Coordinates of C-alpha atoms in Angstrom, one line a residue:
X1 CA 49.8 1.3 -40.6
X2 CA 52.6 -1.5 -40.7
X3 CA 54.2 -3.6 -42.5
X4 CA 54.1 -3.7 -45.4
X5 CA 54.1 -1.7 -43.4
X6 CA 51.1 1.0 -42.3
X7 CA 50.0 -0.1 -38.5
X8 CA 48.4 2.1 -36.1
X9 CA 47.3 2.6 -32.9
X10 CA 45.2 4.7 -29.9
X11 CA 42.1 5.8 -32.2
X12 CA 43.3 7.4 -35.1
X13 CA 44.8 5.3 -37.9
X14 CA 46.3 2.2 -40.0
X15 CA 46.2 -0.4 -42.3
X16 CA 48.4 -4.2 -42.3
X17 CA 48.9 -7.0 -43.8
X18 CA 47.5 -9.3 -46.9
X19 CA 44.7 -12.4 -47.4
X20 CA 44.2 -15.9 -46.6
X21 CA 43.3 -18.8 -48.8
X22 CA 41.6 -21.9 -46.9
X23 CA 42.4 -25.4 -47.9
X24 CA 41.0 -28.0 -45.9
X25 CA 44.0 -30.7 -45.2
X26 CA 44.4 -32.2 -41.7
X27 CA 47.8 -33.1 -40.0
X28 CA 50.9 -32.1 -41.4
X29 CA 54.4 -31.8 -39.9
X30 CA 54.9 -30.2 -36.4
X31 CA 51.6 -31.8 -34.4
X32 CA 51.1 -29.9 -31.6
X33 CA 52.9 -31.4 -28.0
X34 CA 50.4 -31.8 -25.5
X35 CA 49.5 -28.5 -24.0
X36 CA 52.5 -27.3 -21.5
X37 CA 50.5 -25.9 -18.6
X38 CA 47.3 -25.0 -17.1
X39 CA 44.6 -22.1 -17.0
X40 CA 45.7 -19.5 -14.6
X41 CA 44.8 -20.0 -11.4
X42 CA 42.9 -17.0 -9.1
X43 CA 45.3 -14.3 -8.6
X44 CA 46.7 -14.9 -11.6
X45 CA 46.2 -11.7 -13.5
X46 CA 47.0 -8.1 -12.3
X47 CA 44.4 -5.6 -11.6
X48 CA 42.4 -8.0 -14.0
X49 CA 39.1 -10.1 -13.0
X50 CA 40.5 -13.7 -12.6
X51 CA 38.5 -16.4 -14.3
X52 CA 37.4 -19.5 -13.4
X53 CA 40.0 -22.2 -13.9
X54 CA 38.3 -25.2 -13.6
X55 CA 36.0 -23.8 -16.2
X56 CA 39.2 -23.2 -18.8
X57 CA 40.4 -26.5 -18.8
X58 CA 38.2 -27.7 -21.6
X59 CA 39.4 -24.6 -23.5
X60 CA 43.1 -25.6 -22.8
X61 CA 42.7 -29.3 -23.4
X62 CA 41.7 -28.2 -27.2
X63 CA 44.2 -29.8 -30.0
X64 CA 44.8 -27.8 -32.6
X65 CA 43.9 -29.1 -36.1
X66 CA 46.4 -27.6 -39.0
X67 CA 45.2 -27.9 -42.4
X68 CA 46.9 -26.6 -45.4
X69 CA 45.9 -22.7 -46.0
X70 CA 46.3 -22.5 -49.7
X71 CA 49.5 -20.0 -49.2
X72 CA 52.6 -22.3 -49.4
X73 CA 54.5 -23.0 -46.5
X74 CA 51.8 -22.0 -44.0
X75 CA 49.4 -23.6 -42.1
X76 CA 46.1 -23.1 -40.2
X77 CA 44.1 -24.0 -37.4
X78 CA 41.0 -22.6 -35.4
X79 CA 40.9 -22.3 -31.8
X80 CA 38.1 -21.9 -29.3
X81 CA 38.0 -19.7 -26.4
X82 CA 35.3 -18.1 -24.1
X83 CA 33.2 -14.8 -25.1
X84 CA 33.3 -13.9 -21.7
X85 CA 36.4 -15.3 -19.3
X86 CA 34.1 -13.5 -16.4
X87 CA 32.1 -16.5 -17.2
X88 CA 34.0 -19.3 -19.0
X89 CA 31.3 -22.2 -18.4
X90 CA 28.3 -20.0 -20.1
X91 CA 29.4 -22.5 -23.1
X92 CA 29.3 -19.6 -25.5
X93 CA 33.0 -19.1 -27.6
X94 CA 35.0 -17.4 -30.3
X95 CA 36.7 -18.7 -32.8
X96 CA 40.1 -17.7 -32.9
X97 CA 42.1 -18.1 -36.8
X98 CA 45.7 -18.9 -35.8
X99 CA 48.4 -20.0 -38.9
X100 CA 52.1 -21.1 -38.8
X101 CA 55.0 -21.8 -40.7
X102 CA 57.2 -24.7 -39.0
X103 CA 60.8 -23.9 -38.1
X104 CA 62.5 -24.4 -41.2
X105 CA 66.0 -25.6 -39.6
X106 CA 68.8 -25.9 -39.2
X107 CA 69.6 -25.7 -35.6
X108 CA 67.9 -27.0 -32.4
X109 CA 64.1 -25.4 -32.6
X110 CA 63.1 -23.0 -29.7
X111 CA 59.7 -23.1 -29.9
X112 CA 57.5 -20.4 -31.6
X113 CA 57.3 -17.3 -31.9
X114 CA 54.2 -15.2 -31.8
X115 CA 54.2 -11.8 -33.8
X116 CA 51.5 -9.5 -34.1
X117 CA 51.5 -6.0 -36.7
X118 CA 49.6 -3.8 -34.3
X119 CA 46.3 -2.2 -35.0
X120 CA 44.3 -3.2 -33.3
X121 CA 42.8 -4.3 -36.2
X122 CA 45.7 -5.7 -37.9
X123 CA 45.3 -8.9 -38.6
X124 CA 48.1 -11.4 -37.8
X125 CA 47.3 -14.2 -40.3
X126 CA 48.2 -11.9 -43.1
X127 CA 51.4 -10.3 -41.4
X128 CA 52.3 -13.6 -40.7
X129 CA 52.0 -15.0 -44.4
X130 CA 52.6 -11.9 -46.1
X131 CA 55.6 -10.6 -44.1
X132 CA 56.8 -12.2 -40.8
X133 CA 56.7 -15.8 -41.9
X134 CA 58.7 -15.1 -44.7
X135 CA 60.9 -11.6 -44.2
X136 CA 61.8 -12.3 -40.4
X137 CA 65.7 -13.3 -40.4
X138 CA 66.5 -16.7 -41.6
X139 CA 68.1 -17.5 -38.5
X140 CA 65.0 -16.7 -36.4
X141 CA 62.9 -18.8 -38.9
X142 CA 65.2 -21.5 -38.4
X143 CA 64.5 -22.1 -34.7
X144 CA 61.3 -21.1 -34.6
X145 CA 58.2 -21.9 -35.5
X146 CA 56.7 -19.0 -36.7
X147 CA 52.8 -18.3 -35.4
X148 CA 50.3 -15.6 -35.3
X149 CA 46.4 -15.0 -34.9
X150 CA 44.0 -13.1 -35.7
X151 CA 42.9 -11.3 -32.5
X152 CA 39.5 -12.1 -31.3
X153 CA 36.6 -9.4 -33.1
X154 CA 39.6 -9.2 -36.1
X155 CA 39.1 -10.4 -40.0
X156 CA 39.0 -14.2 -39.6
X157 CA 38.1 -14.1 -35.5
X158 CA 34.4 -13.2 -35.0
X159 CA 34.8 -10.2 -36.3
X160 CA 33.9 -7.0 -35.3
X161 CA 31.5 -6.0 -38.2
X162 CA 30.0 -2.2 -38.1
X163 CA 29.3 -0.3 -42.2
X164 CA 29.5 -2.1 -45.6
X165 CA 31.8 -1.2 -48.2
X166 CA 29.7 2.1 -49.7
X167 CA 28.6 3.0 -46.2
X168 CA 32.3 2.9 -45.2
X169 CA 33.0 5.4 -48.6
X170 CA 31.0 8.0 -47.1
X171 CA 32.1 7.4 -43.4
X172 CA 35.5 8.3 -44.5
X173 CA 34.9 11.2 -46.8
X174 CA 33.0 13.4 -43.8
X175 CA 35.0 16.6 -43.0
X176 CA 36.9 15.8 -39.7
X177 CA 37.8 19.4 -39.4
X178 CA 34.4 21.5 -38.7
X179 CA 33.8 24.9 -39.8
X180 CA 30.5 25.4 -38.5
X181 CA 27.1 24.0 -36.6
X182 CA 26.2 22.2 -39.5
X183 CA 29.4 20.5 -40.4
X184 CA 30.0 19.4 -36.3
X185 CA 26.6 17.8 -36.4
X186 CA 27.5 15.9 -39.6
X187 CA 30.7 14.2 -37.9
X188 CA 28.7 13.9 -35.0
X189 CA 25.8 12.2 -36.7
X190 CA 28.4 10.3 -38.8
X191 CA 30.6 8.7 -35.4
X192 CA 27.4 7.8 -34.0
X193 CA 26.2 5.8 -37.2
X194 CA 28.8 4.2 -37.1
X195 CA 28.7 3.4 -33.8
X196 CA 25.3 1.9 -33.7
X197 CA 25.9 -0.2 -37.0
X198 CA 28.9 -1.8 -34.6
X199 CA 25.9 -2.6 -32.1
X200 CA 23.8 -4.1 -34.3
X201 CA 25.8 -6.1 -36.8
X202 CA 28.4 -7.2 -33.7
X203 CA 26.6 -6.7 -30.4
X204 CA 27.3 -10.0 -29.3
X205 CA 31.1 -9.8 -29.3
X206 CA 31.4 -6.2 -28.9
X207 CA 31.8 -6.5 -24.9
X208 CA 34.8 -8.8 -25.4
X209 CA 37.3 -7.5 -27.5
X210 CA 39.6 -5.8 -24.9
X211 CA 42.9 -6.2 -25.1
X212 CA 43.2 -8.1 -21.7
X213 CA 41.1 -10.8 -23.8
X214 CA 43.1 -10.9 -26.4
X215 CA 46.0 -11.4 -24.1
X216 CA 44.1 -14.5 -22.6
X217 CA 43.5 -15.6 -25.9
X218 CA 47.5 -15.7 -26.5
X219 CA 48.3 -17.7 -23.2
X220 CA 45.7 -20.0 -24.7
X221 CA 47.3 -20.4 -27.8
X222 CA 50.7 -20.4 -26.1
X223 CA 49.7 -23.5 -24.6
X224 CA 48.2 -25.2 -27.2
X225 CA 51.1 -24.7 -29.1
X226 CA 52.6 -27.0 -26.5
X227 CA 55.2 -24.2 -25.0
X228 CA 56.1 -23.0 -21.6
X229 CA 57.0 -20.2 -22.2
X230 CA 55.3 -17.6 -24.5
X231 CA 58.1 -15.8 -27.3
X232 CA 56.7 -12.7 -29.0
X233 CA 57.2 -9.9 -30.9
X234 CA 54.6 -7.2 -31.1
X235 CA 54.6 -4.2 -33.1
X236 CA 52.8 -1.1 -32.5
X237 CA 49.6 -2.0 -30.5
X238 CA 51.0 -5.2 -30.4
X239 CA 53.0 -4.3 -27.7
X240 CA 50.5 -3.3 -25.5
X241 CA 49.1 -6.9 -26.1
X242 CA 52.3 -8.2 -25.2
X243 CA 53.0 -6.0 -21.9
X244 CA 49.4 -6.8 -21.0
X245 CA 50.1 -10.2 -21.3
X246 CA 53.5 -10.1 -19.6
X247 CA 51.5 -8.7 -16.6
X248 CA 48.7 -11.0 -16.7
X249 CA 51.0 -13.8 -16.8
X250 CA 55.0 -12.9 -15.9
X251 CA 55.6 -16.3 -15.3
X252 CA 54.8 -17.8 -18.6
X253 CA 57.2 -14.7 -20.3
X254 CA 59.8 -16.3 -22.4
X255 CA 61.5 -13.7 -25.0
X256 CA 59.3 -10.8 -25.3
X257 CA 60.0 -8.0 -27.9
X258 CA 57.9 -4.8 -28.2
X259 CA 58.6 -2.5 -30.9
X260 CA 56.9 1.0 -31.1
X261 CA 56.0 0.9 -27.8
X262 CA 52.7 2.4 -26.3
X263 CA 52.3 3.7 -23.1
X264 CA 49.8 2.0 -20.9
X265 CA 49.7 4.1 -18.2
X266 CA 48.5 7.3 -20.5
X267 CA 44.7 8.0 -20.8
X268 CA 43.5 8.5 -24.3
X269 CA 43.5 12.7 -24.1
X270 CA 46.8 12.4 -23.7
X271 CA 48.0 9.2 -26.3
X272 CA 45.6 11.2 -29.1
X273 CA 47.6 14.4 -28.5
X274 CA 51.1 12.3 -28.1
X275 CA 50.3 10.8 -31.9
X276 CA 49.2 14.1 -33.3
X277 CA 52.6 15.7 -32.2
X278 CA 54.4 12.2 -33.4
X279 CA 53.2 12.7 -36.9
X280 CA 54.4 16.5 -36.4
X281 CA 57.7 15.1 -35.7
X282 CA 57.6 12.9 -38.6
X283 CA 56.0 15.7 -41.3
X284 CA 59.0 17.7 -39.9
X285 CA 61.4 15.4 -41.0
X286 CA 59.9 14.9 -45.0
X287 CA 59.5 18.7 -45.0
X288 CA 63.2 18.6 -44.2
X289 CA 63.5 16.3 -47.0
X290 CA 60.7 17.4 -49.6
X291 CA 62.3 20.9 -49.4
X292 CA 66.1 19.6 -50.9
X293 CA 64.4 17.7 -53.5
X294 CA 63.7 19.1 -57.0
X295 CA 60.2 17.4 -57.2
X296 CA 58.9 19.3 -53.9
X297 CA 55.5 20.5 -54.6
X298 CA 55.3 22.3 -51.5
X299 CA 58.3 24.6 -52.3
X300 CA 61.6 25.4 -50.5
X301 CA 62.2 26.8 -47.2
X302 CA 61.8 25.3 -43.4
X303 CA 59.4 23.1 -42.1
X304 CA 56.9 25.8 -41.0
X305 CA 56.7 27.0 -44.3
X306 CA 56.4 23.6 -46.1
X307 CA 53.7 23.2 -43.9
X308 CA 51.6 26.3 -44.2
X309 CA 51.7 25.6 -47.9
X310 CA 50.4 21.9 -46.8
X311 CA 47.8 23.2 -44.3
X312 CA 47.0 25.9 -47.1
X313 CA 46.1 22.9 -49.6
X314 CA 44.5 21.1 -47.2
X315 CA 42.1 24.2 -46.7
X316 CA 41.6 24.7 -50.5
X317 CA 39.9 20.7 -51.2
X318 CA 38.0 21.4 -48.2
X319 CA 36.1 24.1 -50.0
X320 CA 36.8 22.3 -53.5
X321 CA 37.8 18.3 -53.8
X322 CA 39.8 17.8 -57.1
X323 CA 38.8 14.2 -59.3
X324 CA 40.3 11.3 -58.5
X325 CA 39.5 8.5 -60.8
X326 CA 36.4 7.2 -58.6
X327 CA 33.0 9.9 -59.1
X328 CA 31.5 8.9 -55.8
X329 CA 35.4 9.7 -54.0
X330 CA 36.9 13.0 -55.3
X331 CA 39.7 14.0 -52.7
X332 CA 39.0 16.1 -50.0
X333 CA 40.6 17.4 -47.0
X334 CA 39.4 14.5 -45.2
X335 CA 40.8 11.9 -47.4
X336 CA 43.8 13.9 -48.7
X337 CA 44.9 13.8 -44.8
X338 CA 44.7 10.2 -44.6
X339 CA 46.6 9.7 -47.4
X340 CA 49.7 11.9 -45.7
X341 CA 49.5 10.5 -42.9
X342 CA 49.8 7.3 -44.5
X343 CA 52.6 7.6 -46.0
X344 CA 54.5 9.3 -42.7
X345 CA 54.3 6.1 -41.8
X346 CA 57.4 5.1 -43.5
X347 CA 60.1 7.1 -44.6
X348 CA 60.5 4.8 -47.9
X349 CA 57.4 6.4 -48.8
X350 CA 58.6 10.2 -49.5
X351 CA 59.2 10.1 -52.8
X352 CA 55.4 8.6 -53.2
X353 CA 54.0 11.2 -51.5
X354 CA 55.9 14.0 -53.0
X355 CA 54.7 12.6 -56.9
X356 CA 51.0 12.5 -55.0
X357 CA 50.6 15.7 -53.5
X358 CA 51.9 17.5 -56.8
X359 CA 49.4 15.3 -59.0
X360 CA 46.6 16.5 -56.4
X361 CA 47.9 19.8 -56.7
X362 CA 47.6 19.6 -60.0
X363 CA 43.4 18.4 -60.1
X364 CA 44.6 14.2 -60.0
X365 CA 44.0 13.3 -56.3
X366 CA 44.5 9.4 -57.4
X367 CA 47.5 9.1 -56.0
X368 CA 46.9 10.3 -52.3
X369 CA 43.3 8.4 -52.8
X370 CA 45.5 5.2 -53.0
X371 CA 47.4 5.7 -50.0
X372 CA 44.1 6.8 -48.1
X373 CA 43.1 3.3 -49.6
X374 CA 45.7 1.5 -48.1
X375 CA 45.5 3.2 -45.1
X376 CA 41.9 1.7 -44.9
X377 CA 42.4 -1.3 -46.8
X378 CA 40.0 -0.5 -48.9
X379 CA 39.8 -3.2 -51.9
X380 CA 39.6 -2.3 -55.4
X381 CA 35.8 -3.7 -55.3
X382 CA 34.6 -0.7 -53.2
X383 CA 34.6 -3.6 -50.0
X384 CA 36.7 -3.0 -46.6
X385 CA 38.7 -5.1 -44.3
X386 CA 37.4 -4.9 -40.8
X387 CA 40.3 -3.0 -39.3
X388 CA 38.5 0.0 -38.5
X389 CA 35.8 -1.9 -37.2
X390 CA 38.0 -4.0 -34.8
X391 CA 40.5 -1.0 -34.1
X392 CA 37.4 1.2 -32.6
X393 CA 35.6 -2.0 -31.0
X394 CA 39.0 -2.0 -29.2
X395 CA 40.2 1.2 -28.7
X396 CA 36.7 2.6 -27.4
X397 CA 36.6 -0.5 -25.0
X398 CA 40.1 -0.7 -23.0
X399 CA 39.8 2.9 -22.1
X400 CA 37.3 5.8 -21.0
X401 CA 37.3 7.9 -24.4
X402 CA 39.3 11.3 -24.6
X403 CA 36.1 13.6 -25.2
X404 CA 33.0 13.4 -24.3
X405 CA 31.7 15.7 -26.5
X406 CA 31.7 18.2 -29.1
X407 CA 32.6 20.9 -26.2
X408 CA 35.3 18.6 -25.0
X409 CA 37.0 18.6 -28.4
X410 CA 36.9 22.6 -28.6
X411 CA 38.8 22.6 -25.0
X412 CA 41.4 20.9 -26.5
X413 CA 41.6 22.0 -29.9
X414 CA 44.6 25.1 -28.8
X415 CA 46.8 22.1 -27.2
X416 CA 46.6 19.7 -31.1
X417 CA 46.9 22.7 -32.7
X418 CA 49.9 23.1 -31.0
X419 CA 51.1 19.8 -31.0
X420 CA 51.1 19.7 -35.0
X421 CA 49.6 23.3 -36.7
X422 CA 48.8 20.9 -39.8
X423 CA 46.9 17.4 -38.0
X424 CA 45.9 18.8 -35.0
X425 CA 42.3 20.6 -35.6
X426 CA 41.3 16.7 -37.7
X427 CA 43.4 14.2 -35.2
X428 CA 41.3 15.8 -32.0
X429 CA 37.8 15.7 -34.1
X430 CA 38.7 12.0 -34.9
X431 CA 39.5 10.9 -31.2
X432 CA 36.2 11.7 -30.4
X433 CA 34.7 8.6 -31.7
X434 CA 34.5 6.8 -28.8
X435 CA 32.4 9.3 -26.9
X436 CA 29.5 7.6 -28.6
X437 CA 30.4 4.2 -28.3
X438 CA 27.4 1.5 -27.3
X439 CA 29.7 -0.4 -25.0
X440 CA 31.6 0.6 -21.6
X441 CA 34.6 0.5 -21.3
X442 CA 36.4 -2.4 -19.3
X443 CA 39.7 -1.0 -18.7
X444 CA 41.5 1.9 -18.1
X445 CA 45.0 3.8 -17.8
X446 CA 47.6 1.9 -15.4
X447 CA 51.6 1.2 -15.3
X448 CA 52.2 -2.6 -16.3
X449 CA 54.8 -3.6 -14.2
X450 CA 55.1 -7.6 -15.4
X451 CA 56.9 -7.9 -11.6
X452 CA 59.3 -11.8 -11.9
X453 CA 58.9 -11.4 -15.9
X454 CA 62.1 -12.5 -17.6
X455 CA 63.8 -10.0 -19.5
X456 CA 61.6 -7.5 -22.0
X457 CA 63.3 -6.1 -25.0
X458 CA 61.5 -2.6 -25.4
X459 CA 62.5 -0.8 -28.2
X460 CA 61.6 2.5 -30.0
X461 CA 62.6 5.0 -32.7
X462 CA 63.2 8.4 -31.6
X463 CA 61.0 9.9 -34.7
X464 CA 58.1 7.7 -34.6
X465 CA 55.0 9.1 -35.9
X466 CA 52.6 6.9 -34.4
X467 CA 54.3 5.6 -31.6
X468 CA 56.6 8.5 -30.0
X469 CA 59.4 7.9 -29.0
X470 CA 59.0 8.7 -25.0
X471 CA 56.3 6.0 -25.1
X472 CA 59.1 3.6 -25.3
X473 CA 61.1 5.0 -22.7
X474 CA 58.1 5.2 -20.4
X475 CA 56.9 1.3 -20.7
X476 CA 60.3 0.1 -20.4
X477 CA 60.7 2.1 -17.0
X478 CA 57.2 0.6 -15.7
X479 CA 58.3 -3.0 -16.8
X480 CA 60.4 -4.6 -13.5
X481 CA 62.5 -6.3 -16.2
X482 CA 62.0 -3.9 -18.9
X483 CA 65.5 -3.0 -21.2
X484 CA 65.2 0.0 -23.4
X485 CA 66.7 -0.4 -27.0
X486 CA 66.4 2.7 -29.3
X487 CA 66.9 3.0 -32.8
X488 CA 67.7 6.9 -33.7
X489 CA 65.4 7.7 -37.4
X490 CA 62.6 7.9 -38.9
X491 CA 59.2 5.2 -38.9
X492 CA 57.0 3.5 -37.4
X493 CA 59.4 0.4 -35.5
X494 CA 62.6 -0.3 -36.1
X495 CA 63.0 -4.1 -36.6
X496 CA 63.6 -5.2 -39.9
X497 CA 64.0 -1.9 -41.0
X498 CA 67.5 -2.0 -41.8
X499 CA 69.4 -1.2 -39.2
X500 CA 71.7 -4.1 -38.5
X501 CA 72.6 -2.8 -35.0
X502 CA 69.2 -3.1 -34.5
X503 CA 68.1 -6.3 -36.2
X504 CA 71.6 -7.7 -34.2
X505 CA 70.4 -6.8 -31.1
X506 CA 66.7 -8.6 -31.3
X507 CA 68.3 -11.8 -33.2
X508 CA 70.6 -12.1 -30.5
X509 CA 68.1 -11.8 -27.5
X510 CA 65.7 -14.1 -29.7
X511 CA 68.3 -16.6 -30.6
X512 CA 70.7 -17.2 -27.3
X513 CA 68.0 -15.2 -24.8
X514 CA 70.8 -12.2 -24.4
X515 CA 68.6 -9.3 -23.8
X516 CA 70.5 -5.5 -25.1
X517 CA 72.3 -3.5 -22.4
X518 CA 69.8 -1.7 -21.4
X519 CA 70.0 2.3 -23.3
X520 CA 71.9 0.8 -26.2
X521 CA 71.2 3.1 -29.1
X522 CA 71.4 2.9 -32.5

């Protein structure tokens, strides 16, 4: 969950960033330059299938068309690019929604900068309007133009489209934590529902949704923006977009920064049971917390204790939910979890979590419903965003999943259980959604190495819950021109979270291309 700030990543959870209104005005300030290089050539991409590039040339002769958006100060375009780069000239596309805000000045311009919240799933066009566009530094806004997209299968990008709204209330109400026979072949049952309603309302684009095609879909855009080089900050997943990129193409690297770094070289197993100990690490920290405050509703004591009490609850609306506003949604373990987790996401969200749990504990689980909510981003008319969609269309496709099975799960159960007593048992149930997923997968587990890249900013916060912290330290050390920068807190990334020595560092490297000393804490 991000910005705004709830992002997520490998197969568990998160929710982004706002809408888009569509005017329909052409032209406007800022015409796109003529594009500033080619397709890839063969031999292009690292360990990835090269495609054609006499067949991309159409794709990256495209001019983009920017219209007004209907959100001040923003506007939007649509790109085309290939279903299939394996095969480029089958003349079937996506659509790709891409928005801007021009460089606002003063100052010679740099170019723009492409961000991206994370997910996947997240969807850029809102963090770009609702957040980036308008919260990044002013300097940074100055010089650059300021640009994201909505990744291919995601909201306004041929989306990835599985259950409808009351479909998706029931999907996320089944008991991720199993007690017996019957209750395992109900969240079975339920991931492979889900599953096959991603087949049939989305089979077409449900092959192409990798990340490795979203990175071609950024050097597409990159171009078509009329730069050389590609500038980027990614947050969350969106760093693995941008590492994958960087490896596809370390030529075309301009200033890269990725914040809340993943680990590409990790299979899933282990990235499901890395997040479940993450959010450990962070319930540790607001049980530190929640236990000096005179509002705690899980008592005093140390973080073991705060968490039995938790667990303890947990156990309690699994046998009996409590009301919470909505007849067809009274909290239960499943969605009183989500809401938690949401709110771990962000240590500014404590105090909203503490005022939860003790309503819930007191029979009104409306509060942690509304975090669950956003977690989902769920809308008040009972109707979803496709980030789940998009997030397991993606997840289940750039890597083998981390069970196969029900007995798979039970294996592992004793090593989540230890990585977090209170997530575990539900994070390892969840992460086996993709053992049921219609599609192969395309890639797998490797190092990124981005060899002749210019200098990567990698940075990470050393009590991330989604993204730990030794995630960071390991993509840095695989990047050739990787520089670790770490922020020492709580949260899920660390720019623009107030940490000037932090938010110094990046402006700098964005600004005059002066990447951090590489190990500079903060």
């Amino acid at each position: 969950m991000d910005t705004s700030r709830l992002l997520r990543t490998s197969g568990t959870v998160i929710a982004a960033a706002g809408l888009l209104l569509s005017g329909c005005t052409s032209g406007g300030p800022g015409e796109p330059r003529a594009a500033a290089s080619s397709p890839p050539e063969s031999g292009t991409a690292s360990a990835q299938p090269s495609p054609d590039a006499a067949a991309l040339r159409p794709y990256y002769a495209q001019k983009l068309t920017w219209r007004d958006c209907g959100v001040p100060g923003f506007q939007c375009s649509t790109m085309k690019a290939p279903l299939d780069y394996a095969n480029p000239g089958s003349g079937q596309d996506v659509e790709i929604a891409v928005s801007r805000r021009t460089a606002t000045g003063p100052g010679k311009r740099l170019g723009s900068l492409v961000v991206n919240p994370g997910g996947p799933g997240g969807s850029g066009v809102g963090y770009l309007q609702a957040y980036a566009g308008i919260g990044y530094p002013a300097a940074v806004r100055a010089r650059y133009d300021m640009v994201s997209f909505d990744p291919r299968g995601v909201e306004r990008s041929s989306p990835v489209e599985c259950l409808n709204g009351p479909a998706m209330d029931k999907y996320t109400q089944v008991d991720q934590t199993p007690d017996d026979a019957a209750e395992r072949a109900e969240l079975v049952t339920a991931f492979k529902e889900f599953a096959a309603a991603c087949q049939t309302n989305s089979g077409r684009v449900l092959p192409h949704v990798s990340t490795a095609d979203a990175a071609r879909d950024m050097d597409l855009l990159r171009a078509l923006l009329g730069d050389e080089k590609l500038n980027y900050v990614g947050a969350s997943y969106g760093t693995l977009l941008g590492a994958t990129y960087a490896d596809l193409f370390p030529d075309r690297v301009g200033r890269l920064v990725l914040d809340g770094a993943m680990d590409p070289a990790r299979p899933s197993l282990e990235l499901n049971r890395d997040q479940t100990e993450g959010f450990n690490t962070a319930f540790t920290a607001f049980a530190k917390d929640c236990a000096k405050q005179p509002d705690c509703p899980l008592g005093k004591g140390d973080p073991d204790a705060v968490g039995a009490r938790l667990k303890d609850f947990f156990r309690k609306l699994d046998a009996q939910p409590v009301s919470s506003g909505d007849p067809d949604r009274p909290l239960g373990e499943a969605l009183a979890t989500t809401g938690v987790i949401a709110a771990l996401y962000d240590e500014a969200a404590w105090p909203q979590l503490r005022e939860a749990l003790s309503s819930a504990m007191n029979g009104d689980g409306s509060g942690l419903l509304s975090l669950a909510d956003s977690y989902y981003e769920r809308e008040a008319d009972g109707q979803y965003a496709n980030l789940m969609s998009a997030n397991a269309a993606v997840n289940c496709l750039d890597q083998a999943p981390a069970f196969s099975g029900p007995e798979a799960v039970d294996t592992a159960l004793p090593s989540f259980e230890k990585a977090s007593p209170v997530f575990g048992p539900g994070l390892a149930w969840a992460a086996l959604n993709c053992g049921y997923w219609p599609v192969k997968p395309t890639g797998k587990a490797r190092e990124l190495h981005a060899k002749g890249a210019a200098p990567i900013v990698v940075v990470g916060t050393t009590r991330d819950p989604a993204t730990p912290y030794k995630w960071a330290q390991a993509l840095a050390g695989q990047l050739d021109s990787g520089t670790l920068l770490t922020y020492d807190g709580d949260g899920h990334t660390a720019y623009g979270r107030g940490s000037d020595c932090i938010d110094g560092a990046i402006n700098r490297y964005l600004l005059d291309g002066k990447a951090p000393e590489d190990g500079k804490k903060c």
